Coordinates of C-alpha atoms in Angstrom, one line a residue:
M230 CA 24.2 -1.6 -31.7
K231 CA 24.2 -1.0 -27.9
L232 CA 20.6 0.1 -27.2
S233 CA 17.3 -0.2 -29.1
A234 CA 14.3 1.9 -28.1
C235 CA 11.0 0.0 -28.8
L236 CA 7.7 1.7 -29.0
I237 CA 4.1 0.9 -29.9
V238 CA 1.9 3.8 -31.1
R239 CA -1.4 4.7 -32.7
N240 CA -2.5 8.3 -33.6
E241 CA 0.2 9.9 -31.5
Q242 CA 1.2 12.8 -33.7
H243 CA 1.0 15.3 -30.9
L244 CA 2.9 13.3 -28.3
L245 CA 5.4 11.3 -30.3
P246 CA 7.8 14.2 -31.4
D247 CA 8.8 15.1 -27.8
C248 CA 9.2 11.4 -27.0
L249 CA 11.6 10.8 -29.9
H250 CA 13.4 14.0 -29.2
S251 CA 14.0 12.9 -25.6
I252 CA 15.8 9.7 -26.7
R253 CA 17.6 10.7 -29.8
Q254 CA 20.9 11.2 -27.9
A255 CA 20.5 8.1 -25.8
V256 CA 19.7 5.2 -28.1
D257 CA 21.3 3.7 -31.2
E258 CA 18.1 2.7 -33.0
I259 CA 14.3 3.2 -32.7
I260 CA 11.8 0.5 -33.5
V261 CA 8.2 1.8 -33.8
V262 CA 5.2 -0.6 -34.1
D263 CA 2.1 1.3 -35.4
T264 CA -1.2 -0.4 -34.7
G265 CA -3.4 1.6 -37.1
S266 CA -2.6 5.4 -37.1
T267 CA -4.7 7.6 -39.3
D268 CA -2.8 10.8 -38.6
E269 CA 0.8 11.8 -39.1
T270 CA 2.3 9.5 -36.6
I271 CA 4.0 7.2 -39.1
A272 CA 5.5 10.1 -41.0
I273 CA 6.8 11.6 -37.8
A274 CA 8.5 8.3 -36.8
K275 CA 10.1 7.8 -40.2
Q276 CA 11.3 11.4 -40.3
A277 CA 13.1 10.8 -37.0
G278 CA 14.9 7.8 -38.5
A279 CA 12.8 5.1 -36.8
I280 CA 12.1 1.7 -38.3
V281 CA 8.4 1.5 -38.6
L282 CA 6.3 -1.7 -38.6
E283 CA 2.6 -1.5 -39.3
I284 CA 0.1 -4.1 -37.9
P285 CA -3.7 -4.1 -37.1
W286 CA -4.7 -3.7 -33.5
N287 CA -5.9 -6.9 -31.9
D288 CA -6.4 -5.9 -28.3
D289 CA -3.0 -7.4 -27.3
F290 CA -0.3 -5.1 -26.0
A291 CA 2.1 -7.9 -25.5
A292 CA 1.9 -9.1 -29.1
A293 CA 2.7 -5.5 -30.3
R294 CA 5.6 -5.2 -27.9
N295 CA 7.0 -8.5 -28.9
L296 CA 7.0 -7.6 -32.6
S297 CA 9.2 -4.6 -31.8
L298 CA 11.6 -6.8 -29.8
A299 CA 11.9 -9.2 -32.7
H300 CA 13.2 -6.4 -34.9
A301 CA 15.5 -4.9 -32.4
T302 CA 19.2 -5.4 -33.0
G303 CA 20.7 -3.7 -29.9
K304 CA 22.3 -5.5 -27.1
W305 CA 19.9 -3.9 -24.7
V306 CA 16.2 -2.8 -25.1
L307 CA 14.5 0.3 -23.7
I308 CA 10.7 0.2 -23.7
L309 CA 8.8 3.5 -24.0
D310 CA 5.5 4.9 -25.1
A311 CA 4.7 8.0 -27.1
D312 CA 3.3 9.8 -24.0
E313 CA 6.6 9.2 -22.1
R314 CA 9.8 11.3 -22.1
L315 CA 13.2 10.1 -21.0
D316 CA 14.7 12.5 -18.4
A317 CA 17.7 14.3 -20.0
E318 CA 19.7 14.0 -16.8
S319 CA 19.2 10.2 -16.8
I320 CA 20.9 9.7 -20.2
P321 CA 24.5 9.5 -18.9
L322 CA 23.6 6.8 -16.5
L323 CA 21.6 4.9 -19.1
R324 CA 24.5 4.8 -21.5
K325 CA 26.8 3.8 -18.7
L326 CA 24.6 0.8 -17.9
V327 CA 24.3 -0.5 -21.5
E328 CA 28.0 0.1 -22.2
G329 CA 29.2 -1.5 -18.9
N330 CA 29.9 -5.0 -17.8
D331 CA 27.4 -5.3 -14.9
P332 CA 25.9 -8.8 -14.5
Y333 CA 22.3 -7.7 -14.4
E334 CA 19.7 -8.9 -16.9
G335 CA 17.5 -5.9 -16.5
Y336 CA 16.9 -2.6 -14.7
F337 CA 13.8 -1.1 -13.1
I338 CA 13.5 2.6 -13.8
R339 CA 11.3 5.2 -12.2
V340 CA 8.2 5.9 -14.3
E341 CA 6.7 9.1 -12.9
H342 CA 3.1 9.6 -13.8
V343 CA 2.8 13.4 -14.0
M344 CA -0.7 14.7 -13.2
G345 CA 0.0 18.4 -14.1
D346 CA 1.9 20.2 -16.8
G347 CA 2.7 23.6 -15.3
F348 CA 5.6 25.4 -13.8
D349 CA 4.9 23.8 -10.5
P350 CA 5.0 20.0 -10.1
I351 CA 1.8 18.4 -8.9
P352 CA 2.4 15.3 -6.8
M353 CA 2.7 12.2 -9.1
T354 CA 2.8 8.5 -8.7
V355 CA 6.1 6.8 -9.2
N356 CA 6.2 3.2 -10.4
P357 CA 9.4 1.1 -10.6
L358 CA 9.0 -0.8 -13.9
L359 CA 11.3 -3.1 -15.8
R360 CA 11.9 -1.1 -19.0
L361 CA 15.6 -1.7 -19.7
F362 CA 16.7 -5.3 -20.2
R363 CA 19.0 -7.5 -22.3
N364 CA 17.8 -8.3 -25.8
R365 CA 17.5 -12.1 -25.7
E366 CA 15.2 -14.1 -27.9
A367 CA 13.6 -15.8 -24.9
Y368 CA 12.6 -12.6 -23.3
R369 CA 9.1 -11.7 -24.5
F370 CA 6.2 -9.9 -22.9
E371 CA 3.1 -11.7 -21.5
G372 CA -0.4 -10.3 -20.9
A373 CA -2.7 -8.6 -23.3
I374 CA -2.9 -5.5 -21.0
H375 CA -0.5 -4.3 -18.3
E376 CA 2.0 -6.6 -20.0
Q377 CA 4.9 -8.0 -17.9
I378 CA 8.4 -9.2 -18.7
A379 CA 10.2 -9.3 -15.3
S380 CA 8.6 -12.6 -14.4
V381 CA 9.5 -14.0 -17.8
I382 CA 13.1 -13.1 -17.4
I383 CA 13.3 -14.8 -14.0
R384 CA 11.6 -17.9 -15.4
E385 CA 13.8 -18.1 -18.5
K386 CA 17.0 -17.5 -16.6
V387 CA 16.8 -18.8 -13.0
D388 CA 20.0 -17.0 -11.9
A389 CA 18.9 -13.7 -13.4
V390 CA 19.4 -10.6 -11.3
L391 CA 17.4 -7.4 -11.8
A392 CA 18.4 -4.0 -10.3
F393 CA 16.7 -0.7 -9.5
T394 CA 18.1 2.5 -10.9
P395 CA 17.2 6.3 -10.5
I396 CA 16.7 6.6 -14.3
R397 CA 13.5 8.6 -14.8
V398 CA 10.9 8.5 -17.4
L399 CA 8.0 11.0 -17.3
H400 CA 4.6 9.7 -18.3
L401 CA 2.0 12.2 -19.4
G402 CA -0.7 9.7 -20.3
Y403 CA -2.7 10.0 -17.1
Q404 CA -3.4 13.7 -17.5
P405 CA -7.2 14.1 -17.6
H406 CA -7.4 15.6 -21.1
I407 CA -5.3 12.7 -22.6
V408 CA -7.3 10.1 -20.7
S409 CA -10.6 11.5 -21.8
G410 CA -9.5 12.1 -25.4
K411 CA -8.5 8.5 -25.9
D412 CA -11.2 6.9 -23.7
K413 CA -8.5 4.8 -22.1
I414 CA -10.6 3.8 -19.1
A415 CA -13.4 2.2 -21.2
R416 CA -10.8 0.4 -23.3
N417 CA -9.0 -1.0 -20.3
I418 CA -12.1 -2.1 -18.5
H419 CA -13.3 -3.9 -21.7
M420 CA -9.9 -5.7 -22.1
L421 CA -9.6 -6.6 -18.4
E422 CA -13.1 -8.0 -18.1
R423 CA -12.5 -10.2 -21.2
I424 CA -9.2 -11.4 -19.8
I425 CA -10.8 -12.3 -16.5
E426 CA -13.4 -14.3 -18.4
T427 CA -10.8 -16.3 -20.2
E428 CA -8.0 -16.6 -17.6
G429 CA -10.0 -16.6 -14.3
R430 CA -10.2 -14.2 -11.4
Q431 CA -6.5 -13.8 -10.8
P432 CA -5.5 -11.1 -8.2
F433 CA -3.4 -9.0 -10.6
H434 CA -6.3 -8.7 -13.1
L435 CA -8.8 -8.0 -10.3
F436 CA -6.6 -5.3 -8.9
N437 CA -6.1 -3.6 -12.2
L438 CA -9.8 -3.7 -13.0
A439 CA -10.5 -2.2 -9.6
V440 CA -8.1 0.7 -10.4
E441 CA -9.9 1.4 -13.6
R442 CA -13.3 1.3 -11.9
L443 CA -12.0 3.9 -9.4
R444 CA -10.8 6.1 -12.2
K445 CA -14.3 5.8 -13.7
G446 CA -15.9 6.8 -10.3
D447 CA -17.4 3.4 -9.6
D448 CA -16.1 3.2 -6.0
I449 CA -18.4 0.5 -4.7
T450 CA -17.6 -2.0 -7.4
A451 CA -13.9 -1.1 -7.1
L452 CA -13.9 -1.7 -3.4
T453 CA -15.5 -5.1 -3.9
L454 CA -12.9 -6.1 -6.4
L455 CA -10.0 -4.9 -4.2
R456 CA -11.3 -6.9 -1.2
E457 CA -11.6 -10.0 -3.4
A458 CA -8.1 -9.5 -4.7
R459 CA -6.6 -8.9 -1.2
E460 CA -7.9 -12.3 0.0
I461 CA -5.9 -14.2 -2.6
T462 CA -2.8 -12.0 -3.0
P463 CA 0.3 -13.0 -1.1
L464 CA 2.3 -10.3 0.7
S465 CA 5.2 -11.2 -1.6
A466 CA 3.3 -10.0 -4.7
S467 CA 4.9 -6.9 -6.2
F468 CA 1.6 -4.9 -6.0
A469 CA 0.5 -6.1 -2.5
H470 CA 1.6 -2.9 -0.8
L471 CA 0.0 -0.7 -3.4
M472 CA -3.3 -2.6 -3.2
I473 CA -3.6 -1.9 0.5
K474 CA -3.1 1.9 -0.1
I475 CA -5.7 2.0 -2.9
E476 CA -8.2 0.0 -0.9
A477 CA -7.9 2.4 2.0
W478 CA -8.3 5.3 -0.5
A479 CA -11.5 3.7 -1.9
C480 CA -12.9 3.3 1.6
A481 CA -12.2 7.0 2.3
R482 CA -13.8 8.1 -0.9
I483 CA -17.2 6.6 0.2
G484 CA -16.8 7.9 3.8
K485 CA -15.5 4.8 5.6
I486 CA -12.7 6.7 7.3
D487 CA -12.4 4.3 10.2
E488 CA -11.9 1.4 7.8
A489 CA -9.3 3.4 5.9
V490 CA -7.4 3.9 9.2
Q491 CA -7.6 0.2 10.0
L492 CA -6.3 -0.8 6.6
C493 CA -3.3 1.6 6.8
T494 CA -2.5 0.5 10.3
A495 CA -2.6 -3.2 9.4
G496 CA -0.6 -2.5 6.2
I497 CA 2.1 -0.7 8.1
K498 CA 2.7 -3.9 10.1
D499 CA 3.6 -5.8 6.9
F500 CA 5.3 -2.8 5.2
P501 CA 6.7 -0.6 7.9
D502 CA 9.0 1.3 5.5
Y503 CA 6.3 2.1 3.0
T504 CA 6.1 5.9 3.5
D505 CA 2.8 6.2 1.6
L506 CA 0.9 4.2 4.2
H507 CA 2.1 6.5 7.0
F508 CA 1.2 9.5 4.9
A509 CA -2.3 8.1 4.1
L510 CA -2.8 7.2 7.7
A511 CA -2.1 10.7 8.8
V512 CA -4.6 12.1 6.3
Y513 CA -7.3 9.7 7.5
Y514 CA -6.6 10.3 11.2
D515 CA -7.0 14.0 10.5
A516 CA -10.3 13.4 8.6
S517 CA -11.5 11.4 11.6
G518 CA -10.8 14.3 14.0
N519 CA -7.6 12.8 15.6
R520 CA -5.1 15.6 14.9
H521 CA -2.6 14.4 17.4
A522 CA -2.4 10.9 15.8
A523 CA -2.3 12.5 12.4
I524 CA 0.7 14.6 13.3
E525 CA 2.6 11.6 14.7
A526 CA 1.9 9.6 11.6
M527 CA 2.9 12.4 9.3
R528 CA 6.2 12.9 11.3
E529 CA 6.9 9.2 10.8
A530 CA 6.3 9.6 7.0
A531 CA 8.8 12.5 7.0
R532 CA 11.3 10.5 9.1
I533 CA 11.2 7.6 6.7
G534 CA 11.5 10.0 3.7
T535 CA 11.4 8.6 0.2
P536 CA 10.5 4.9 0.4
P537 CA 12.8 2.1 -0.9
S538 CA 12.8 1.9 -4.7
H539 CA 10.8 -1.2 -5.0
Y540 CA 7.7 0.5 -3.7
H541 CA 5.1 2.3 -5.9
T542 CA 4.9 5.7 -4.3
E543 CA 3.7 9.3 -4.8
G544 CA 6.1 12.1 -5.3
G545 CA 7.0 14.0 -2.1
V546 CA 5.0 12.0 0.4
G547 CA 8.0 11.5 2.6
T548 CA 9.6 14.9 1.8
F549 CA 8.0 18.2 0.8
R550 CA 4.3 17.0 1.0
A551 CA 4.7 15.7 4.5
H552 CA 6.6 18.8 5.7
M553 CA 4.0 21.1 4.0
Q554 CA 1.1 19.4 5.7
L555 CA 2.9 19.6 9.1
G556 CA 3.5 23.3 8.4
A557 CA -0.2 23.8 7.6
W558 CA -1.2 22.1 10.8
A559 CA 1.3 24.2 12.7
L560 CA -0.2 27.4 11.2
E561 CA -3.6 26.3 12.5
A562 CA -2.2 25.8 16.0
R563 CA -0.4 29.2 15.7
A564 CA 2.9 27.4 16.2
W565 CA 4.8 29.8 14.1
R566 CA 8.3 28.6 14.7
E567 CA 7.3 25.0 14.1
A568 CA 5.5 26.0 10.9
A569 CA 8.6 27.9 9.7
R570 CA 10.8 24.8 10.3
A571 CA 8.4 22.6 8.4
F572 CA 8.2 24.9 5.4
D573 CA 12.0 25.3 5.3
A574 CA 12.3 21.5 5.4
A575 CA 9.9 21.3 2.5
L576 CA 11.8 23.9 0.5
A577 CA 15.0 21.9 0.9
A578 CA 13.5 18.8 -0.7
E579 CA 13.7 18.0 -4.3
G580 CA 10.6 18.9 -6.3
C581 CA 9.1 21.2 -3.7
P582 CA 6.3 23.4 -5.2
A583 CA 6.0 27.1 -4.9
A584 CA 3.2 26.8 -2.4
A585 CA 5.8 26.2 0.3
W586 CA 7.7 29.3 -0.7
L587 CA 4.6 31.4 -0.6
A588 CA 3.7 29.9 2.8
S589 CA 7.1 30.9 4.1
V590 CA 6.6 34.5 2.8
R591 CA 3.1 34.5 4.4
L592 CA 4.7 33.8 7.8
R593 CA 7.1 36.7 7.3
R594 CA 4.3 39.0 6.3
V595 CA 2.0 38.1 9.2
Q596 CA 4.9 38.6 11.7
G597 CA 6.1 41.8 10.1
D598 CA 9.3 40.2 9.0
L599 CA 8.7 40.2 5.2
P600 CA 12.0 41.6 4.2
A601 CA 13.8 38.5 5.6
L602 CA 13.6 35.2 3.7
S603 CA 14.9 32.1 5.3
E604 CA 18.0 30.7 3.8
A605 CA 16.0 27.7 2.5
A606 CA 13.5 30.0 0.8
A607 CA 16.2 32.1 -0.8
Q608 CA 18.0 29.1 -2.2
W609 CA 14.8 27.5 -3.5
L610 CA 13.9 30.7 -5.3
Q611 CA 17.4 31.1 -6.8
A612 CA 17.0 27.6 -8.4
Q613 CA 13.7 28.4 -10.1
P614 CA 13.2 29.5 -13.8
Q615 CA 13.2 33.2 -14.3
A616 CA 9.6 33.3 -15.4
L617 CA 8.4 31.6 -12.2
R618 CA 10.6 33.8 -10.0
A619 CA 9.1 36.9 -11.6
A620 CA 5.5 35.7 -10.9
L621 CA 6.3 34.7 -7.3
L622 CA 8.2 37.9 -6.5
S623 CA 5.4 39.9 -8.0
A624 CA 2.9 38.0 -5.8
A625 CA 5.1 38.5 -2.7
Q626 CA 5.4 42.2 -3.3
H627 CA 1.9 43.1 -4.4
G628 CA -0.2 40.4 -2.7
G629 CA -0.8 41.9 0.7
G630 CA -0.8 45.7 0.7
S631 CA 2.3 47.4 2.3
A632 CA 5.0 44.9 3.0
L633 CA 5.0 45.4 6.8
D634 CA 1.3 46.0 7.4
L635 CA 0.9 44.3 10.7
P636 CA -2.3 43.2 12.5
H637 CA -3.6 45.9 14.8
A638 CA -3.7 43.6 17.9
T639 CA -0.2 42.3 18.4
A640 CA 1.1 43.0 21.9
A641 CA 4.6 42.0 23.0
H642 CA 3.4 39.6 25.6
N643 CA 1.3 37.5 23.2
A644 CA 3.2 38.0 19.9
P645 CA 3.9 34.7 18.0
T646 CA 7.4 33.2 18.1
P647 CA 9.5 34.3 15.1
P648 CA 10.4 31.7 12.6
V649 CA 13.8 30.1 12.4
G650 CA 16.4 32.4 10.9
S651 CA 14.5 35.6 11.8
S652 CA 16.3 38.4 13.6
V653 CA 13.0 39.7 15.0
T654 CA 12.3 38.7 18.6
P655 CA 8.9 39.0 20.5
Q656 CA 10.3 42.0 22.3
A657 CA 11.6 43.8 19.3
Q658 CA 9.1 43.3 16.6
P659 CA 8.6 46.4 14.3
T660 CA 5.3 48.2 14.7
A661 CA 3.0 49.5 12.1
A662 CA 4.2 53.0 12.8
S663 CA 7.9 52.1 12.3
A664 CA 7.3 49.9 9.3
G665 CA 8.4 51.7 6.1
S666 CA 9.5 50.2 2.8
P667 CA 11.1 46.7 2.8
A668 CA 14.5 48.2 2.1
S669 CA 14.3 50.7 4.9
S670 CA 13.1 48.1 7.4
A671 CA 16.0 45.9 6.4
A672 CA 18.4 48.7 7.1
K673 CA 17.0 49.1 10.6
N674 CA 17.8 45.5 11.4
P675 CA 21.5 45.2 10.8
S676 CA 21.8 42.1 13.0
R677 CA 20.3 39.8 10.4
T678 CA 22.4 36.6 10.0
S679 CA 23.5 34.7 6.9
A680 CA 20.4 32.6 7.3
T681 CA 18.2 35.5 6.0
V682 CA 18.1 37.5 2.8
S683 CA 16.4 40.7 2.0
L684 CA 13.3 40.1 -0.1
A685 CA 13.5 43.8 -1.2
D686 CA 16.9 43.0 -2.7
L687 CA 15.5 40.0 -4.6
L688 CA 12.7 42.1 -5.9
A689 CA 15.1 44.8 -6.9
D690 CA 17.4 42.4 -8.6
N691 CA 14.7 40.5 -10.5
N692 CA 15.5 42.2 -13.8
N693 CA 19.3 42.2 -13.3
T694 CA 20.4 40.5 -16.5
N695 CA 23.9 40.0 -15.1
N696 CA 22.5 38.0 -12.2
K697 CA 25.3 39.4 -9.9
H698 CA 23.2 39.0 -6.9
N699 CA 22.2 35.4 -7.6
N700 CA 25.6 34.2 -6.7
N701 CA 25.4 35.7 -3.2
L702 CA 21.7 35.5 -2.1
S703 CA 22.6 35.1 1.6
T704 CA 24.2 38.6 1.7
P705 CA 21.7 41.4 1.6
S706 CA 22.7 44.4 -0.5
K707 CA 22.3 47.9 1.1
H708 CA 22.4 49.8 -2.1
K709 CA 19.9 48.1 -4.4
Q710 CA 17.0 50.2 -5.7
H711 CA 13.5 48.8 -5.7
V712 CA 12.7 47.8 -9.3
Q713 CA 9.2 46.7 -10.5
P714 CA 9.5 43.0 -11.4
T715 CA 8.2 41.7 -14.7
M716 CA 5.0 39.9 -15.4
T717 CA 3.1 41.8 -12.7
N718 CA 0.0 42.1 -15.0
T719 CA 0.0 38.6 -16.4
P720 CA -2.9 36.2 -15.4
I721 CA -0.6 34.1 -13.3
A722 CA 0.7 37.0 -11.3
Q723 CA -2.8 38.4 -10.8
A724 CA -4.0 35.0 -9.6
L725 CA -1.2 34.7 -7.2
S726 CA -1.7 38.3 -5.9
S727 CA -5.4 37.6 -5.3
L728 CA -4.7 34.4 -3.5
S729 CA -2.0 36.0 -1.4
K730 CA -4.3 38.8 -0.3
A731 CA -7.0 36.3 0.8
D732 CA -4.4 34.1 2.5
I733 CA -2.9 37.0 4.5
A734 CA -6.3 38.2 5.5
L735 CA -7.2 34.7 6.8
A736 CA -3.8 34.3 8.5
R737 CA -4.3 37.6 10.3
L738 CA -7.7 36.5 11.5
Q739 CA -6.1 33.4 12.9
Q740 CA -4.3 35.5 15.5
Y741 CA -7.6 36.5 17.1
P742 CA -9.1 34.0 19.6
W743 CA -12.6 34.5 18.2
S744 CA -11.5 33.6 14.7
R745 CA -10.3 30.0 15.0
T746 CA -12.9 28.9 12.5
S747 CA -10.8 30.5 9.8
A748 CA -8.1 27.9 10.3
A749 CA -9.8 25.2 8.2
T750 CA -10.6 27.6 5.5
S751 CA -7.0 29.0 5.3
R752 CA -5.7 25.4 4.9
L753 CA -7.4 25.2 1.5
L754 CA -5.2 28.0 0.1
L755 CA -2.0 26.0 -0.1
P756 CA -3.2 23.7 -2.9
L757 CA -4.8 26.7 -4.6
Y758 CA -1.4 28.4 -4.9
A759 CA -0.1 25.4 -6.9
L760 CA -3.3 25.3 -9.0
A761 CA -2.9 29.0 -9.9
L762 CA 0.7 28.3 -11.0
S763 CA -0.2 25.2 -13.1
A764 CA -3.2 26.9 -14.7
Q765 CA -1.1 29.2 -16.9
T766 CA 1.2 26.5 -18.3
K767 CA 1.8 28.2 -21.7
E768 CA 2.0 31.7 -20.4
A769 CA 5.8 32.0 -20.1
P770 CA 8.4 29.5 -21.3
T771 CA 10.8 28.0 -18.8
I772 CA 14.2 29.7 -19.1

């Protein structure tokens, strides 16, 4: 046996099948410790070929973990829970590590806590956790809750070396309906308070209790616990950087924005490459009314990008989320070219949500350049599942009236700067009178470069089962016929269409000096786009 997967479960009949399916091609044996299931969990595990051990629950996660380790026969152990899924693309690397001869005793993997379950990814937290390690008798978990093994390995083998890997595990357990259904917060608070009574007010326990109090909504108590923990936590602690970010967040939640700014600023001195603190600082600067400082902090977050792998982070804070926020601020300032650059940068980042694509289309619509998508927008769209493409293209086509319906007050001398990749100049923008269909407008602009693609062609090709156009998105077709895309009457398409209409109306109002108050309102529409997409999770399967 090369690799044993070890799980502890209880009443997981709805989540366990997908977990076991995700690892069936990756592991050589599965050990499941059941702590008192009353549903079909045990039967599901046995049907999948797992070795099932049944024990009563005694409020001790480490004890249950260690029972699974005692029965594992693999050279390596992979720790999972029923609400986790091993990323399929990570399996080859996982097998390479356990079959190789590297000297490491264990590997940290990326546990991504997914907060949404729709087409569009909602930003998640990413924790580096030691979940893959050599199966040695001396390596056993410690801690009744938030059990740890990295410190045990280092203690038992003083020359042990642990490494970080890009192996991904998706964790669904923090989704609101799962948390409320299992009452995890109350359980965790009870266990942590009991541990603190018996083991003393150790910083790790105080920190974890504070997090649970925040999840419950008890912000004042949480902040008191975080401050107590920070006073006795060395900077070398694995959670020190995260504690600073969460304490700043707790301050912001109760309106202490200046304290949040101070905490982030001080934290950056100790952890200058921690992107999340720069991102958070930008948000708090903006909340305090200092937009200039907010932009500088957000640009620094984008410059750093994804933080080093030993940090606990949030998905996209140094990539698409930072660029999307910079784009939203640029829209408020009517800096159209800067906004276009920001959204293109977001679209080029891994995991970018559809909100950036819709924002890019919004820029084209407002400027009368809808038929031209930027190269980044075209490539992003090409990579999406067909069902999502159909919904987005439907929203782009039907969300704002006629495709080139321009604002009435756009003179050449005050026209906004075209976005990057557009062939339209301030002196040669099409007028409402000359604007016909998207296809005819594209034909009147033959000077478009390879950085643009006709949206009309994409719309026309949406139902092309041969996908001939997908292989050459950067070359607009002159002979495509406009075809109605699918899914135009589905709830997701209708929601996107309504949001697009409202967004375009607000964007047009922004062009008038007397309507600057609309800027703050229009900023709210970007997250609404993502919400509309994730609200209809089961509507169309990913293809």
